[in-house]
Short mmCIF file of C-alpha atoms in Angstrom, two decimals:
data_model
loop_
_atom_site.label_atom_id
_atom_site.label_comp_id
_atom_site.label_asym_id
_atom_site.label_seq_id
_atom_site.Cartn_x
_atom_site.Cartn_y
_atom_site.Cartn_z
CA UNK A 23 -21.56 -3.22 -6.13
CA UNK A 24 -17.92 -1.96 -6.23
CA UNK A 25 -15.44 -2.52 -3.22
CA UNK A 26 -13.84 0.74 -1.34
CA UNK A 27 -11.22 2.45 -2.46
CA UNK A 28 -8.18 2.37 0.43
CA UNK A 29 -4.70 2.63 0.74
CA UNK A 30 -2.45 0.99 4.12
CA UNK A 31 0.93 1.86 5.04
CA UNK A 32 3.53 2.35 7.54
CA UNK A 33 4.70 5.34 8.64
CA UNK A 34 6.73 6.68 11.10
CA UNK A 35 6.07 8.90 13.79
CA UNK A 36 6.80 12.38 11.49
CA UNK A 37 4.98 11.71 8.83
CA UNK A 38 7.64 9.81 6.54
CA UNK A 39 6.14 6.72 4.44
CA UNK A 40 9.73 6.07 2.92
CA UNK A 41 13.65 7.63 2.79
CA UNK A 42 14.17 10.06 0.12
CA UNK A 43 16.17 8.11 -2.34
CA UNK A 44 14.68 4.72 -4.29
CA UNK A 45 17.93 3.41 -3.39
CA UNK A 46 17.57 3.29 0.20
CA UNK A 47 15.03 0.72 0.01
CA UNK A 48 15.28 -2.55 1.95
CA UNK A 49 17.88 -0.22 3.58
CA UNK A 50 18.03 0.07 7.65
CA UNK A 51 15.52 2.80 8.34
CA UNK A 52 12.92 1.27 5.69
CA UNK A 53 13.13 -2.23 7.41
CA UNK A 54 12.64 -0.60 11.24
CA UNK A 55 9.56 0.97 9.38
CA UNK A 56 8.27 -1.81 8.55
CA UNK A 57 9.39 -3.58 11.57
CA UNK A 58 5.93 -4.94 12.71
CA UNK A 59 5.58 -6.70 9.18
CA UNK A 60 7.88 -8.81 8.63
CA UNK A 61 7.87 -10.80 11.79
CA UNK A 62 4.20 -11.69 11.14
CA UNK A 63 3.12 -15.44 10.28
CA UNK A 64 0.83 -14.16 7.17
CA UNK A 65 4.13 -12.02 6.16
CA UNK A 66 6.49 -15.03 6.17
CA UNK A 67 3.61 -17.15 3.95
CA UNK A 68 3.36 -14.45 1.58
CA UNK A 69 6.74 -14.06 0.76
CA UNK A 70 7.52 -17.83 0.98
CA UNK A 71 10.19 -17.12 3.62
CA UNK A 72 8.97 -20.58 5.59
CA UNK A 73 7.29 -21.62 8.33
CA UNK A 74 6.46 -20.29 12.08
CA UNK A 75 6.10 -16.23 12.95
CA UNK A 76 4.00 -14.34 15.71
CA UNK A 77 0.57 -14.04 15.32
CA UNK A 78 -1.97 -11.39 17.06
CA UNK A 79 -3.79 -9.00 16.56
CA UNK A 80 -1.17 -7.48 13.74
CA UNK A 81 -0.99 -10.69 11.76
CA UNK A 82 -5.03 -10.54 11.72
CA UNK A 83 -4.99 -6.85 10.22
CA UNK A 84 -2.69 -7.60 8.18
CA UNK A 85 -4.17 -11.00 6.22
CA UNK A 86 -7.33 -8.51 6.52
CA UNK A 87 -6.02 -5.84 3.94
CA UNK A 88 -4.77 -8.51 1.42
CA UNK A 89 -7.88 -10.62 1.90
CA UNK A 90 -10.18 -7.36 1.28
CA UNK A 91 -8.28 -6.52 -2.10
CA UNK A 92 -9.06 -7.38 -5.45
CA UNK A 93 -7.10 -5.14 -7.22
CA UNK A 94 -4.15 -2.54 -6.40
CA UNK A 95 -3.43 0.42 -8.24
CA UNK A 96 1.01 1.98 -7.89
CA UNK A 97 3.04 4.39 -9.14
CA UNK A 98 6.08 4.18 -11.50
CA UNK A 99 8.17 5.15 -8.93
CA UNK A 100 6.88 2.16 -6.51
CA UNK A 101 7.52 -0.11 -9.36
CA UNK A 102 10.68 0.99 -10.04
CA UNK A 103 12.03 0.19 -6.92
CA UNK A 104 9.93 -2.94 -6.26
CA UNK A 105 10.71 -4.65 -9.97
CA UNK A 106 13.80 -6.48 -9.42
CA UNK A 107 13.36 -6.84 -5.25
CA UNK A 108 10.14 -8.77 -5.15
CA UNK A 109 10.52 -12.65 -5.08
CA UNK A 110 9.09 -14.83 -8.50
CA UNK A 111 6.01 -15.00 -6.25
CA UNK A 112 5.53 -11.07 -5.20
CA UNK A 113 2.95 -10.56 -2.00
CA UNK A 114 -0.02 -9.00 -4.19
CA UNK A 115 -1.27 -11.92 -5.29
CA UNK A 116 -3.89 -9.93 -7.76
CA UNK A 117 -4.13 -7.61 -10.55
CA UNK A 118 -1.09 -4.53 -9.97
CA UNK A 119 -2.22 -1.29 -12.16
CA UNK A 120 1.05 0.85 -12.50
CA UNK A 121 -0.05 4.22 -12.84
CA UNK A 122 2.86 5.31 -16.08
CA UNK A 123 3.93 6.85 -19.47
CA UNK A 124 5.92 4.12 -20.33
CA UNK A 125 3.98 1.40 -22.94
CA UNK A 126 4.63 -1.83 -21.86
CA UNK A 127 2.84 -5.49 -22.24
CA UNK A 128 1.09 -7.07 -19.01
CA UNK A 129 4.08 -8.57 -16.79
CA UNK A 130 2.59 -11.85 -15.92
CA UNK A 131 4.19 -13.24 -12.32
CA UNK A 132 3.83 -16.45 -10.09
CA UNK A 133 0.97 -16.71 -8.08
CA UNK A 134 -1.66 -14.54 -9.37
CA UNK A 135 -0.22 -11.16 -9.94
CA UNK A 136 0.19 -9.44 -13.19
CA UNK A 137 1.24 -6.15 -14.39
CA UNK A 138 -1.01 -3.64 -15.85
CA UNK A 139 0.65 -0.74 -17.31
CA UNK A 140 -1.39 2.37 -17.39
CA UNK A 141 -0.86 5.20 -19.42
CA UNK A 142 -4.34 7.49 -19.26
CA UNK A 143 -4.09 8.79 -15.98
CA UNK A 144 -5.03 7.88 -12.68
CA UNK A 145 -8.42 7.64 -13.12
CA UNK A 146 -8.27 5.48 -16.03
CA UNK A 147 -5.95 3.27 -13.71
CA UNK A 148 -8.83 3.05 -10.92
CA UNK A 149 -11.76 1.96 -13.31
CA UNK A 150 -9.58 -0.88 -14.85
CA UNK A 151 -8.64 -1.64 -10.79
CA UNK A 152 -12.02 -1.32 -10.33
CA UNK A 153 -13.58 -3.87 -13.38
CA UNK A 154 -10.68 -6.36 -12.04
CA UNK A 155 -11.65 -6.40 -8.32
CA UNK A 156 -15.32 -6.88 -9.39
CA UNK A 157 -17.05 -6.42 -5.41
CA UNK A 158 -13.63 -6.68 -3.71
CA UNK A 159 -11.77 -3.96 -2.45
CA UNK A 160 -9.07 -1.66 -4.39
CA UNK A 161 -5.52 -0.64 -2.76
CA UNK A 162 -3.36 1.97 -3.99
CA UNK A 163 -0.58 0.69 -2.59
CA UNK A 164 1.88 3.47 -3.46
CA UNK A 165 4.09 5.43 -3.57
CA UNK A 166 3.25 8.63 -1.47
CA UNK A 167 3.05 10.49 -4.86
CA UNK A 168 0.01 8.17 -6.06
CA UNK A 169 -1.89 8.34 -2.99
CA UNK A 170 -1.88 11.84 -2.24
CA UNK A 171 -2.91 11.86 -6.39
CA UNK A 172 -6.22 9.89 -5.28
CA UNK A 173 -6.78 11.28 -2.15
CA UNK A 174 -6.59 14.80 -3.69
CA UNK A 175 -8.89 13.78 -6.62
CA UNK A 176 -11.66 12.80 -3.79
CA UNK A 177 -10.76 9.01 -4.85
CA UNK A 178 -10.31 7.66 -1.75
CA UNK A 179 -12.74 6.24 0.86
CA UNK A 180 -10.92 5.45 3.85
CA UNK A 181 -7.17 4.35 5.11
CA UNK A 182 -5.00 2.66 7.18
CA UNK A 183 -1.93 4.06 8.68
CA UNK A 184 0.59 1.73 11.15
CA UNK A 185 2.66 3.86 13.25
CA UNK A 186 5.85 2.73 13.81
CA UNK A 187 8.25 3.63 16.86
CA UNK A 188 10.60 5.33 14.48
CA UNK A 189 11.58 8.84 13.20
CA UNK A 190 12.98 9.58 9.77
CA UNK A 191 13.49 13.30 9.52
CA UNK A 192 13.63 13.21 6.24
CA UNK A 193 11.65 11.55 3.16
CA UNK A 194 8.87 10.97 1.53
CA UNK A 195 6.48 12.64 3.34
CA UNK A 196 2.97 10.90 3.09
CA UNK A 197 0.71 14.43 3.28
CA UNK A 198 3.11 16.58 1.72
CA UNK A 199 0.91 18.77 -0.95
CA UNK A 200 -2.39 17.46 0.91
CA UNK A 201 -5.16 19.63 -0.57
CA UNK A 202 -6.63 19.89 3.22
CA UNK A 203 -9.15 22.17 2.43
CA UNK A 204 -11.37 19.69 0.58
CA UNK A 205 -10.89 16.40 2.41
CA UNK A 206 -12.74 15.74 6.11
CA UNK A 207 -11.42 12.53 7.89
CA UNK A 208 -13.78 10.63 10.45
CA UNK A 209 -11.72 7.95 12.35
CA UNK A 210 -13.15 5.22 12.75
CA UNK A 211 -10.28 3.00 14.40
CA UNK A 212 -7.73 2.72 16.56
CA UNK A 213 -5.65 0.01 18.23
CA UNK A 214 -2.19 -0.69 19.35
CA UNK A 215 -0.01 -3.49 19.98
CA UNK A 216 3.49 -3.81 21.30
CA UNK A 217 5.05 -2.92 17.33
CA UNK A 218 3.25 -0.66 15.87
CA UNK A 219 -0.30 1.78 16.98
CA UNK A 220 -2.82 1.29 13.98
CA UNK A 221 -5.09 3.93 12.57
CA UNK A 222 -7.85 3.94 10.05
CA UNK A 223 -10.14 6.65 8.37
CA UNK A 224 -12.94 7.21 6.75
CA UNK A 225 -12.58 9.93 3.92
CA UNK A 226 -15.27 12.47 3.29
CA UNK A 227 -15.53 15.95 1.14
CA UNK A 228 -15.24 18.93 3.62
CA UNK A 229 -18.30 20.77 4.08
#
């Protein structure tokens, strides 16, 4: 049987997954985003960054969305930016499916993840996620463009969202374009801790 399909991000408290330009990346307002992250024990092993960090209840969901995930499926735009800022060793650990027109050979990386550049679509990109995660899980790890792509093409099963203390007022907006007449949410958690409230949803058609 095939895992879920699922995405998990941060986002701040008006809706904005990441600032407008690629550039601003790693910048100041990204890294209070993602604040509750990077402080975490599982974090720190994941990007090799040494020993120690806080554990809790965010260190445990977070070790529990990479431990659920076979495969991930991204955007061109995600790679783009990620490409020459993730470490030898990047933190998926598994197959990466970038959703793209550009042709391009597998990009083989330290410690288990590799490349897969898609050019068929989004859907084409999910079945090959799909065949690689066997009965594991599949993220779509991003951008906001991608996801709202699979959550618009009924795709998706459920999410994650981490609200962070922060505002943007500008971005990338993760609902902007939502087709909200077609998608039903059911949540089915919700728990905070002193960084960050966490939210998760199960994803239905509307009746």
């Amino acid at each position: 049987m095939s895992g879920k399909v699922f995405f998990s991000v941060s986002m701040s408290l008006d809706g904005y997954i990441a600032p407008e330009s690629p550039e601003e990346l790693m910048g100041k307002q990204w890294m209070e985003l993602q604040a509750w992250v990077f402080p975490l024990r599982y974090m720190r092993e994941r990007l090799q960054l040494g020993e120690g960090g806080e554990e809790g209840r965010d260190n445990d969901l977070l070790r529990a969305t990479f431990e659920r995930t076979g495969a991930q499926v991204m955007g061109k735009h995600m790679f783009d930016a990620g490409e020459h800022a993730w470490p030898e060793t990047p933190p998926f650990r598994s197959p990466v499916f970038v959703v793209t027109q550009e042709v391009r050979d597998p990009w083989e990386r330290q410690g288990g993840t590799t490349f897969h550049f898609v050019n068929d679509g989004i859907r084409s990109a999910l079945e090959q996620a799909r065949e690689a995660a066997g009965d594991r899980d599949i993220r779509i790890s991003g951008g906001g463009e991608t996801i709202l792509s699979y959550l618009n093409a009924g795709l998706v099963d459920e999410f994650h969202l981490a609200l962070s203390p922060v505002l943007f007022g500008a971005g990338v907006r993760l609902f902007e374009g939502i087709d909200a007449g077609s998608i039903a949410l059911e949540q089915i958690g919700s728990e905070s801790s002193p960084r960050a409230t966490h939210l998760t949803y199960r994803v239905r058609p509307r009746d």
